[in-house]
Amino acid sequence: MRIDIGPAIMETCRGDITKETVDAIVNAANETLLGGGGVDGAIHRAGGPAILEACRKLGGCATGDAKITTAGNMPAKYVIHTVGPVYHGGSRGEADQLASCYRRSLEVAADHGIKSIAFPAISCGVYGYPIPEAARIAVDTVHAFLTEHGGLDRARFVLFGEGTFTAFSKALQAKAQPRTS
Ligand code: ADP
């Protein structure tokens, strides 16, 4: 699924984010930035020790914030590490924190002149966010940012599983509805 936002493209695809040839891939990290499982483990394995070395100098990262490092041996130039919320039922500010992950990642990307960025489904793994709701927040936040800011040419969601791919594609499809007037 793919839509145009002015000169920029927003799209979903299935795959392994560590293989992406974009300028920056986003990592769904934890607050220590010292490595974890899921997509975080895959990124550190594929990128090699340079990423952990760079992360050690950052002093962690708050939930909803984002910090940038090298991508080591991966084809991307940078990894933007963001920390999604653990889902506790939805009444602890999780939606705002999840939106903040996408917004802060895009702000950090824009500050570094990044033109293309790939996101995983932040908080949709062990952090337990309900996938349709997480997909809607992700798509709405990235769509709003690309609508309001120039600079980025491409934002893609790289989804590992069928369930996240379907949900993110559906949320993106909802943004592509033709105008009725
Ligand atoms: P969180 O702790 O934020 O929930 P996880 O890493 O557990 O993060 O999961 C986030 C999402 O990343 C899940 O949908 C998971 O299937 C997906 N994922 C795991 N490995 C990869 C990968 N190599 N590329 C893209 N997505 C991945």
Coordinates of N, CA, C and O and ligand atoms in Angstrom, one line a residue:
M1 N 0.9 -1.2 0.0 CA 0.0 0.0 0.0 C 0.9 1.2 0.0 O 1.9 1.3 0.7
R2 N 0.5 2.2 -0.8 CA 1.4 3.4 -1.0 C 0.5 4.6 -1.3 O -0.4 4.5 -2.1
I3 N 0.8 5.7 -0.6 CA 0.1 7.0 -1.0 C 1.1 8.1 -1.1 O 2.2 8.1 -0.6
D4 N 0.7 9.1 -1.9 CA 1.5 10.3 -2.1 C 1.0 11.4 -1.1 O -0.2 11.6 -0.9
I5 N 2.0 12.1 -0.5 CA 1.7 13.2 0.3 C 2.5 14.4 -0.3 O 3.7 14.5 0.1
G6 N 1.9 15.2 -1.1 CA 2.7 16.1 -1.9 C 3.8 15.4 -2.6 O 3.5 14.4 -3.3
P7 N 5.0 15.8 -2.5 CA 6.1 15.2 -3.2 C 6.6 13.9 -2.4 O 7.5 13.2 -3.0
A8 N 6.1 13.6 -1.3 CA 6.6 12.5 -0.5 C 5.7 11.3 -0.6 O 4.6 11.4 -1.0
I9 N 6.3 10.1 -0.3 CA 5.6 8.8 -0.4 C 5.6 8.2 1.0 O 6.5 8.3 1.7
M10 N 4.4 7.7 1.3 CA 4.2 6.9 2.5 C 3.8 5.5 2.1 O 2.8 5.4 1.3
E11 N 4.4 4.5 2.7 CA 4.0 3.1 2.2 C 4.2 2.1 3.3 O 4.9 2.3 4.3
T12 N 3.6 0.9 3.0 CA 3.8 -0.2 3.9 C 4.4 -1.4 3.0 O 4.1 -1.5 1.8
C13 N 5.2 -2.2 3.7 CA 5.7 -3.4 3.0 C 6.0 -4.4 4.0 O 6.1 -4.1 5.2
R14 N 6.1 -5.7 3.6 CA 6.5 -6.7 4.5 C 8.0 -7.0 4.4 O 8.5 -6.9 3.3
G15 N 8.7 -7.3 5.5 CA 10.1 -7.6 5.4 C 10.8 -7.4 6.7 O 10.3 -7.2 7.7
D16 N 12.2 -7.5 6.5 CA 13.1 -7.4 7.6 C 13.7 -6.0 7.5 O 14.5 -5.7 6.6
I17 N 13.5 -5.2 8.6 CA 13.9 -3.8 8.5 C 15.5 -3.7 8.4 O 16.0 -2.7 7.9
T18 N 16.2 -4.6 8.9 CA 17.7 -4.5 8.9 C 18.2 -4.6 7.5 O 19.4 -4.2 7.2
K19 N 17.4 -5.0 6.5 CA 17.9 -5.0 5.1 C 17.5 -3.8 4.3 O 17.8 -3.7 3.1
E20 N 16.8 -2.9 4.9 CA 16.4 -1.7 4.2 C 17.5 -0.8 3.7 O 18.4 -0.5 4.5
T21 N 17.4 -0.2 2.5 CA 18.4 0.7 2.0 C 18.1 2.2 2.2 O 18.6 3.0 1.5
V22 N 17.2 2.5 3.1 CA 16.9 3.9 3.4 C 18.0 4.6 4.1 O 18.9 3.9 4.6
D23 N 17.9 5.9 4.3 CA 18.9 6.6 5.1 C 18.9 6.2 6.5 O 19.9 6.1 7.1
A24 N 17.7 6.0 7.1 CA 17.6 5.7 8.5 C 16.5 4.6 8.8 O 15.4 4.7 8.2
I25 N 16.9 3.6 9.6 CA 15.8 2.7 10.1 C 15.6 3.0 11.6 O 16.5 3.5 12.3
V26 N 14.4 2.8 12.0 CA 14.0 3.1 13.4 C 14.0 1.8 14.2 O 13.6 0.8 13.7
N27 N 14.5 1.9 15.4 CA 14.6 0.7 16.3 C 13.6 0.9 17.4 O 13.5 2.0 18.0
A28 N 12.8 -0.1 17.7 CA 11.9 -0.2 18.8 C 12.7 -0.7 20.0 O 12.8 -1.9 20.3
A29 N 13.4 0.3 20.7 CA 14.4 -0.1 21.7 C 13.7 -0.1 23.1 O 12.5 0.2 23.3
N30 N 14.5 -0.3 24.2 CA 14.0 -0.1 25.5 C 14.8 1.1 26.1 O 15.8 1.6 25.5
E31 N 14.5 1.5 27.3 CA 15.0 2.8 27.9 C 16.5 2.7 28.1 O 17.2 3.8 28.2
T32 N 17.1 1.5 28.2 CA 18.6 1.5 28.5 C 19.3 1.7 27.2 O 20.5 2.1 27.2
L33 N 18.7 1.4 26.0 CA 19.4 1.4 24.7 C 20.6 0.4 24.7 O 21.4 0.5 23.8
L34 N 20.6 -0.5 25.6 CA 21.7 -1.5 25.6 C 21.3 -2.8 25.0 O 22.0 -3.8 25.3
G35 N 20.3 -2.9 24.2 CA 19.9 -4.1 23.5 C 18.8 -4.8 24.2 O 18.6 -4.7 25.4
G36 N 18.1 -5.6 23.3 CA 16.9 -6.3 23.8 C 16.6 -7.4 22.8 O 17.4 -7.8 22.0
G37 N 15.4 -7.9 22.8 CA 14.9 -8.9 21.8 C 14.2 -8.3 20.6 O 14.4 -7.1 20.4
G38 N 13.5 -9.1 19.9 CA 12.7 -8.6 18.8 C 13.5 -7.8 17.8 O 14.6 -8.2 17.4
V39 N 12.9 -6.7 17.3 CA 13.6 -5.9 16.2 C 14.9 -5.3 16.8 O 15.9 -5.2 16.0
D40 N 14.9 -5.0 18.0 CA 16.2 -4.5 18.7 C 17.3 -5.5 18.5 O 18.4 -5.1 18.1
G41 N 17.0 -6.7 18.9 CA 18.1 -7.7 18.8 C 18.5 -7.9 17.4 O 19.7 -8.1 17.1
A42 N 17.6 -7.9 16.4 CA 17.9 -8.1 15.0 C 18.8 -7.0 14.5 O 19.7 -7.2 13.8
I43 N 18.5 -5.8 14.9 CA 19.3 -4.6 14.5 C 20.7 -4.7 15.0 O 21.7 -4.5 14.3
H44 N 20.8 -5.0 16.3 CA 22.2 -5.1 16.9 C 23.0 -6.2 16.2 O 24.2 -6.1 16.0
R45 N 22.3 -7.3 15.9 CA 23.0 -8.5 15.3 C 23.5 -8.1 13.9 O 24.6 -8.4 13.5
A46 N 22.6 -7.5 13.1 CA 22.9 -7.2 11.7 C 23.9 -6.0 11.7 O 24.7 -6.0 10.8
G47 N 23.8 -5.0 12.6 CA 24.7 -3.9 12.5 C 26.0 -4.0 13.1 O 27.0 -3.3 12.8
G48 N 26.1 -5.0 14.0 CA 27.4 -5.2 14.7 C 27.7 -4.3 15.9 O 26.8 -3.5 16.2
P49 N 28.8 -4.5 16.5 CA 29.1 -3.9 17.8 C 29.2 -2.3 17.8 O 29.1 -1.7 18.8
A50 N 29.4 -1.7 16.6 CA 29.5 -0.3 16.6 C 28.2 0.4 17.1 O 28.3 1.5 17.7
I51 N 27.1 -0.2 17.0 CA 25.8 0.4 17.4 C 25.7 0.4 18.9 O 25.4 1.4 19.5
L52 N 26.1 -0.7 19.6 CA 26.1 -0.8 21.0 C 27.1 0.2 21.6 O 26.8 0.9 22.6
E53 N 28.2 0.3 21.0 CA 29.3 1.2 21.4 C 28.7 2.7 21.4 O 28.9 3.4 22.3
A54 N 28.0 3.0 20.3 CA 27.5 4.4 20.2 C 26.3 4.5 21.2 O 26.2 5.6 21.9
C55 N 25.5 3.5 21.4 CA 24.4 3.6 22.4 C 24.9 3.8 23.8 O 24.3 4.5 24.6
R56 N 26.0 3.2 24.2 CA 26.6 3.3 25.5 C 26.9 4.8 25.9 O 26.8 5.2 27.1
K57 N 27.1 5.6 24.9 CA 27.5 7.0 25.1 C 26.2 7.9 25.3 O 26.3 9.1 25.6
L58 N 25.0 7.3 25.0 CA 23.8 8.2 25.0 C 23.1 8.3 26.3 O 22.2 9.1 26.5
G59 N 23.4 7.4 27.3 CA 22.8 7.5 28.6 C 21.3 7.1 28.6 O 20.5 7.7 29.3
G60 N 20.9 6.2 27.7 CA 19.5 5.8 27.7 C 18.6 6.7 27.0 O 19.1 7.8 26.4
C61 N 17.3 6.4 27.0 CA 16.4 7.3 26.2 C 15.0 7.1 26.9 O 14.6 6.0 27.3
A62 N 14.3 8.2 27.1 CA 13.0 8.2 27.8 C 12.0 7.6 26.8 O 12.1 7.7 25.6
T63 N 10.9 7.0 27.4 CA 9.8 6.5 26.6 C 9.2 7.7 25.8 O 9.0 8.8 26.3
G64 N 9.0 7.5 24.5 CA 8.5 8.6 23.6 C 9.5 9.5 23.0 O 9.2 10.3 22.1
D65 N 10.8 9.3 23.4 CA 11.9 10.1 22.8 C 12.6 9.3 21.8 O 12.4 8.1 21.6
A66 N 13.6 9.9 21.1 CA 14.4 9.2 20.0 C 15.8 9.7 20.0 O 16.0 10.9 20.2
K67 N 16.8 8.8 19.8 CA 18.2 9.2 19.7 C 18.8 8.5 18.5 O 18.4 7.3 18.2
I68 N 19.8 9.0 17.9 CA 20.4 8.5 16.6 C 21.8 8.0 16.8 O 22.6 8.5 17.6
T69 N 22.1 6.9 16.1 CA 23.5 6.3 16.0 C 23.8 5.9 14.6 O 22.9 5.9 13.7
T70 N 25.0 5.5 14.4 CA 25.4 4.8 13.2 C 24.5 3.5 13.0 O 24.0 3.0 14.0
A71 N 24.5 3.0 11.7 CA 23.8 1.8 11.5 C 24.8 0.6 11.3 O 24.5 -0.5 10.9
G72 N 26.1 0.9 11.6 CA 27.1 -0.1 11.6 C 27.2 -0.8 10.2 O 27.3 -0.1 9.2
N73 N 27.1 -2.1 10.2 CA 27.2 -2.9 8.9 C 26.0 -2.9 8.1 O 26.0 -3.6 7.0
M74 N 24.9 -2.4 8.5 CA 23.6 -2.5 7.7 C 23.7 -1.5 6.5 O 24.5 -0.5 6.5
P75 N 22.8 -1.7 5.5 CA 22.8 -0.8 4.4 C 22.4 0.6 4.7 O 22.8 1.6 4.0
A76 N 21.5 0.8 5.7 CA 21.1 2.2 6.1 C 22.3 2.9 6.7 O 23.3 2.3 7.1
K77 N 22.2 4.3 6.7 CA 23.3 5.1 7.3 C 23.1 5.2 8.8 O 24.1 5.2 9.6
Y78 N 21.9 5.3 9.3 CA 21.6 5.6 10.7 C 20.6 4.6 11.3 O 19.7 4.2 10.5
V79 N 20.7 4.5 12.6 CA 19.6 3.9 13.3 C 19.0 5.0 14.3 O 19.8 5.7 15.0
I80 N 17.7 5.2 14.2 CA 17.1 6.1 15.2 C 16.4 5.2 16.2 O 15.5 4.5 15.9
H81 N 16.9 5.3 17.4 CA 16.4 4.4 18.5 C 15.2 5.2 19.2 O 15.5 6.3 19.7
T82 N 14.1 4.6 19.3 CA 13.0 5.2 20.0 C 12.4 4.2 21.0 O 12.6 3.0 20.8
V83 N 11.8 4.6 22.1 CA 11.3 3.7 23.1 C 9.8 3.9 23.2 O 9.3 4.9 23.6
G84 N 9.1 2.8 22.7 CA 7.7 2.8 22.8 C 7.2 2.5 24.2 O 7.9 2.0 25.0
P85 N 5.9 2.8 24.4 CA 5.3 2.5 25.7 C 4.9 1.0 25.8 O 4.6 0.4 24.8
V86 N 5.1 0.5 27.0 CA 4.5 -0.8 27.4 C 3.0 -0.6 27.5 O 2.6 0.4 28.2
Y87 N 2.2 -1.4 26.9 CA 0.7 -1.2 26.9 C 0.1 -1.7 28.2 O 0.3 -2.9 28.6
H88 N -0.5 -0.8 29.0 CA -1.1 -1.2 30.3 C -2.6 -1.1 30.3 O -3.2 -0.8 31.4
G89 N -3.2 -1.1 29.1 CA -4.7 -0.9 29.1 C -5.1 0.4 28.4 O -6.3 0.5 28.1
G90 N -4.2 1.3 28.2 CA -4.5 2.5 27.4 C -4.8 3.7 28.2 O -4.9 4.8 27.6
S91 N -4.9 3.6 29.5 CA -5.2 4.8 30.3 C -4.0 5.5 31.0 O -4.2 6.4 31.8
R92 N -2.8 5.0 30.6 CA -1.6 5.6 31.2 C -0.8 6.5 30.2 O 0.4 6.5 30.2
G93 N -1.5 7.1 29.3 CA -0.8 8.0 28.3 C -0.1 7.2 27.2 O 0.7 7.8 26.5
E94 N -0.5 6.0 27.0 CA 0.3 5.2 26.0 C 0.1 5.7 24.6 O 1.1 5.7 23.8
A95 N -1.1 6.2 24.2 CA -1.3 6.7 22.9 C -0.4 7.9 22.6 O 0.2 8.0 21.5
D96 N -0.4 8.9 23.5 CA 0.5 10.0 23.4 C 1.9 9.7 23.3 O 2.7 10.2 22.5
Q97 N 2.3 8.7 24.1 CA 3.7 8.3 24.1 C 4.1 7.6 22.7 O 5.2 7.8 22.2
L98 N 3.2 6.8 22.2 CA 3.4 6.1 20.9 C 3.5 7.1 19.8 O 4.4 7.1 19.0
A99 N 2.6 8.1 19.8 CA 2.6 9.1 18.8 C 3.9 9.9 18.9 O 4.6 10.2 17.9
S100 N 4.4 10.2 20.1 CA 5.6 10.9 20.3 C 6.8 10.1 19.7 O 7.8 10.8 19.2
C101 N 6.8 8.8 19.8 CA 7.9 8.0 19.2 C 8.1 8.3 17.7 O 9.2 8.5 17.2
Y102 N 7.0 8.3 17.0 CA 7.0 8.5 15.6 C 7.4 10.0 15.3 O 8.2 10.3 14.4
R103 N 6.8 10.9 16.0 CA 7.1 12.4 15.8 C 8.6 12.7 16.1 O 9.3 13.3 15.3
R104 N 9.0 12.2 17.3 CA 10.4 12.5 17.7 C 11.4 11.9 16.7 O 12.5 12.4 16.4
S105 N 11.1 10.7 16.2 CA 12.0 10.0 15.2 C 12.1 10.8 14.0 O 13.2 11.0 13.4
L106 N 11.0 11.4 13.5 CA 10.9 12.2 12.3 C 11.7 13.5 12.5 O 12.3 14.0 11.6
E107 N 11.5 14.1 13.7 CA 12.2 15.3 14.0 C 13.8 15.1 14.0 O 14.5 15.9 13.5
V108 N 14.2 14.0 14.6 CA 15.6 13.7 14.7 C 16.1 13.5 13.2 O 17.2 13.9 12.8
A109 N 15.3 12.8 12.4 CA 15.6 12.5 11.0 C 15.8 13.8 10.3 O 16.8 14.0 9.6
A110 N 14.8 14.7 10.4 CA 14.9 16.0 9.7 C 16.1 16.8 10.2 O 16.8 17.4 9.3
D111 N 16.5 16.8 11.4 CA 17.7 17.5 11.9 C 18.9 17.0 11.3 O 19.9 17.7 11.3
H112 N 18.9 15.7 10.8 CA 20.1 15.1 10.2 C 20.1 15.1 8.7 O 20.9 14.4 8.1
G113 N 19.1 15.7 8.1 CA 19.0 15.8 6.7 C 18.6 14.5 6.0 O 18.9 14.2 4.9
I114 N 18.0 13.6 6.8 CA 17.6 12.3 6.3 C 16.4 12.4 5.4 O 15.4 13.2 5.7
K115 N 16.5 11.7 4.2 CA 15.4 11.8 3.2 C 14.4 10.7 3.2 O 13.3 10.8 2.8
S116 N 14.9 9.5 3.7 CA 14.1 8.3 3.7 C 14.2 7.6 5.0 O 15.4 7.4 5.5
I117 N 13.1 7.0 5.5 CA 13.1 6.4 6.8 C 12.2 5.2 6.8 O 11.2 5.2 6.1
A118 N 12.6 4.2 7.6 CA 11.8 3.0 7.7 C 11.4 2.7 9.2 O 12.4 2.8 10.0
F119 N 10.2 2.5 9.5 CA 9.7 2.2 10.8 C 9.3 0.8 11.0 O 8.6 0.3 10.1
P120 N 9.6 0.2 12.1 CA 8.9 -1.1 12.5 C 7.6 -0.7 13.2 O 7.3 0.4 13.4
A121 N 6.8 -1.8 13.6 CA 5.6 -1.6 14.3 C 5.9 -1.4 15.8 O 5.9 -2.4 16.6
I122 N 6.3 -0.2 16.2 CA 6.7 0.1 17.5 C 5.7 -0.3 18.6 O 4.5 0.0 18.4
S123 N 6.1 -1.0 19.6 CA 5.3 -1.4 20.7 C 4.3 -2.6 20.4 O 3.6 -3.0 21.2
C124 N 4.4 -3.1 19.1 CA 3.4 -4.1 18.7 C 3.9 -5.5 19.0 O 3.3 -6.5 18.6
G125 N 5.1 -5.7 19.6 CA 5.7 -7.0 19.9 C 5.5 -7.2 21.4 O 4.3 -7.2 21.9
V126 N 6.6 -7.4 22.1 CA 6.5 -7.7 23.6 C 5.8 -6.6 24.4 O 5.3 -6.9 25.5
Y127 N 5.8 -5.4 23.9 CA 5.2 -4.3 24.6 C 3.7 -4.3 24.5 O 3.0 -3.5 25.2
G128 N 3.1 -5.1 23.7 CA 1.7 -5.5 23.8 C 0.7 -4.5 23.3 O -0.5 -4.7 23.7
Y129 N 1.0 -3.5 22.5 CA 0.0 -2.6 22.1 C -1.0 -3.2 21.1 O -0.6 -3.9 20.2
P130 N -2.3 -3.0 21.3 CA -3.2 -3.5 20.3 C -2.9 -3.0 18.9 O -2.8 -1.8 18.7
I131 N -2.8 -4.0 18.0 CA -2.2 -3.6 16.7 C -3.0 -2.6 15.9 O -2.5 -1.7 15.3
P132 N -4.3 -2.8 15.7 CA -5.1 -1.8 14.9 C -5.0 -0.4 15.4 O -4.8 0.5 14.7
E133 N -5.0 -0.3 16.8 CA -4.9 1.0 17.4 C -3.5 1.6 17.2 O -3.3 2.8 16.8
A134 N -2.5 0.8 17.4 CA -1.1 1.2 17.1 C -0.9 1.6 15.7 O -0.2 2.6 15.4
A135 N -1.5 0.9 14.8 CA -1.3 1.2 13.3 C -2.0 2.6 13.0 O -1.4 3.4 12.3
R136 N -3.1 2.8 13.6 CA -3.8 4.1 13.3 C -3.0 5.3 13.8 O -2.8 6.3 13.2
I137 N -2.4 5.1 15.0 CA -1.6 6.2 15.7 C -0.3 6.4 14.8 O 0.0 7.5 14.5
A138 N 0.3 5.3 14.4 CA 1.5 5.4 13.6 C 1.2 6.2 12.3 O 1.9 7.1 11.9
V139 N 0.2 5.7 11.6 CA -0.1 6.3 10.3 C -0.5 7.7 10.4 O -0.1 8.6 9.7
D140 N -1.4 8.0 11.4 CA -1.9 9.4 11.6 C -0.7 10.4 11.9 O -0.6 11.5 11.4
T141 N 0.2 9.9 12.7 CA 1.3 10.8 13.2 C 2.3 11.0 12.1 O 2.7 12.2 11.8
V142 N 2.7 10.0 11.3 CA 3.6 10.2 10.2 C 3.0 11.0 9.1 O 3.6 11.9 8.5
H143 N 1.7 10.7 8.8 CA 1.0 11.5 7.8 C 0.9 13.0 8.2 O 1.2 13.8 7.3
A144 N 0.6 13.3 9.4 CA 0.6 14.7 9.8 C 1.9 15.3 9.7 O 2.1 16.5 9.2
F145 N 3.0 14.6 10.1 CA 4.3 15.2 10.0 C 4.7 15.5 8.5 O 5.2 16.6 8.2
L146 N 4.5 14.5 7.7 CA 4.8 14.7 6.2 C 4.0 15.8 5.6 O 4.5 16.5 4.7
T147 N 2.8 16.0 6.1 CA 1.9 17.0 5.5 C 2.4 18.4 6.0 O 2.4 19.4 5.2
E148 N 2.9 18.5 7.2 CA 3.3 19.8 7.8 C 4.8 20.2 7.5 O 5.1 21.4 7.6
H149 N 5.6 19.2 7.2 CA 7.1 19.5 7.1 C 7.6 19.0 5.7 O 7.2 17.9 5.3
G150 N 8.4 19.8 5.1 CA 9.1 19.3 3.9 C 10.4 18.5 4.3 O 10.6 18.3 5.5
G151 N 11.1 18.1 3.3 CA 12.4 17.5 3.7 C 12.5 16.0 3.5 O 13.5 15.5 2.9
L152 N 11.5 15.3 4.0 CA 11.6 13.8 3.8 C 10.9 13.4 2.5 O 9.8 13.9 2.2
D153 N 11.5 12.5 1.8 CA 10.9 12.0 0.5 C 10.1 10.8 0.7 O 9.2 10.5 -0.1
R154 N 10.4 9.9 1.7 CA 9.8 8.6 1.8 C 9.8 8.2 3.3 O 10.8 8.2 4.0
A155 N 8.6 7.7 3.7 CA 8.5 7.1 5.0 C 7.8 5.7 4.8 O 6.7 5.7 4.2
R156 N 8.4 4.7 5.1 CA 7.8 3.4 5.0 C 7.7 2.6 6.3 O 8.6 2.7 7.1
F157 N 6.7 1.8 6.4 CA 6.5 0.9 7.5 C 6.9 -0.5 7.0 O 6.4 -1.0 6.1
V158 N 7.9 -1.1 7.7 CA 8.4 -2.4 7.3 C 7.9 -3.4 8.3 O 8.4 -3.4 9.5
L159 N 6.9 -4.2 7.9 CA 6.2 -5.0 8.9 C 6.7 -6.5 8.7 O 6.7 -7.0 7.6
F160 N 7.0 -7.1 9.8 CA 7.5 -8.4 9.9 C 6.5 -9.5 9.7 O 6.7 -10.4 9.0
G161 N 5.3 -9.3 10.3 CA 4.3 -10.3 10.3 C 3.1 -9.9 9.5 O 2.9 -8.7 9.2
E162 N 2.3 -10.8 9.1 CA 1.0 -10.6 8.4 C 0.1 -9.7 9.1 O -0.5 -8.8 8.5
G163 N -0.1 -9.9 10.4 CA -1.1 -9.1 11.2 C -0.8 -7.6 11.2 O -1.6 -6.8 11.0
T164 N 0.5 -7.3 11.4 CA 0.9 -5.9 11.4 C 0.8 -5.3 10.0 O 0.4 -4.2 9.8
F165 N 1.2 -6.1 9.0 CA 1.2 -5.6 7.6 C -0.3 -5.2 7.3 O -0.5 -4.2 6.7
T166 N -1.2 -6.1 7.6 CA -2.6 -5.9 7.2 C -3.1 -4.7 7.9 O -3.8 -3.8 7.3
A167 N -2.8 -4.5 9.2 CA -3.4 -3.4 10.0 C -2.8 -2.1 9.6 O -3.5 -1.1 9.4
F168 N -1.5 -2.0 9.3 CA -0.9 -0.8 8.9 C -1.3 -0.4 7.5 O -1.5 0.8 7.2
S169 N -1.5 -1.4 6.6 CA -2.0 -1.1 5.3 C -3.4 -0.6 5.3 O -3.7 0.3 4.5
K170 N -4.2 -1.1 6.1 CA -5.6 -0.7 6.3 C -5.6 0.8 6.8 O -6.4 1.6 6.3
A171 N -4.8 1.1 7.8 CA -4.8 2.4 8.3 C -4.3 3.4 7.2 O -4.8 4.5 7.1
L172 N -3.4 3.0 6.4 CA -2.9 3.9 5.3 C -3.9 4.0 4.2 O -4.1 5.1 3.7
Q173 N -4.6 2.9 3.9 CA -5.7 3.0 2.9 C -6.7 4.0 3.4 O -7.3 4.7 2.5
A174 N -7.0 4.1 4.6 CA -8.0 5.1 5.1 C -7.6 6.5 4.8 O -8.5 7.4 4.7
K175 N -6.3 6.7 4.7 CA -5.8 8.1 4.4 C -5.9 8.4 2.9 O -5.8 9.5 2.5
A176 N -6.1 7.4 2.1 CA -6.1 7.5 0.7 C -7.5 7.6 0.0 O -7.6 7.7 -1.2
Q177 N -8.5 7.7 0.9 CA -9.9 7.8 0.4 C -10.0 9.0 -0.6 O -9.6 10.1 -0.2
P178 N -10.6 8.8 -1.8 CA -10.7 9.9 -2.7 C -11.7 10.9 -2.1 O -12.6 10.6 -1.4
R179 N -11.5 12.2 -2.4 CA -12.4 13.2 -1.9 C -13.7 13.1 -2.6 O -13.8 12.7 -3.8
T180 N -14.8 13.4 -1.9 CA -16.1 13.2 -2.5 C -16.6 14.5 -3.2 O -17.6 14.5 -3.9
S181 N -16.0 15.6 -3.0 CA -16.4 16.9 -3.6 C -15.4 17.3 -4.6 O -14.3 16.9 -4.7
Ligands
ADP1 P1 8.3 -3.7 21.3 O1 9.1 -4.0 22.5 O2 8.3 -2.2 21.0 O3 6.9 -4.3 21.3 P2 9.4 -5.8 19.4 O4 10.7 -5.8 18.9 O5 9.0 -6.8 20.4 O6 9.2 -4.3 20.0 O7 8.3 -5.8 18.3 C1 8.0 -4.7 17.5 C2 7.6 -5.2 16.1 O8 8.8 -5.5 15.3 C3 6.8 -6.5 16.1 O9 5.7 -6.4 15.2 C4 7.8 -7.6 15.5 O10 7.1 -8.6 14.8 C5 8.6 -6.7 14.6 N1 9.9 -7.2 14.2 C6 10.7 -8.1 14.8 N2 11.9 -8.3 14.1 C7 11.8 -7.4 13.0 C8 12.6 -7.2 11.9 N3 13.8 -7.8 11.7 N4 12.2 -6.3 11.0 C9 11.0 -5.6 11.1 N5 10.1 -5.8 12.2 C10 10.5 -6.7 13.1

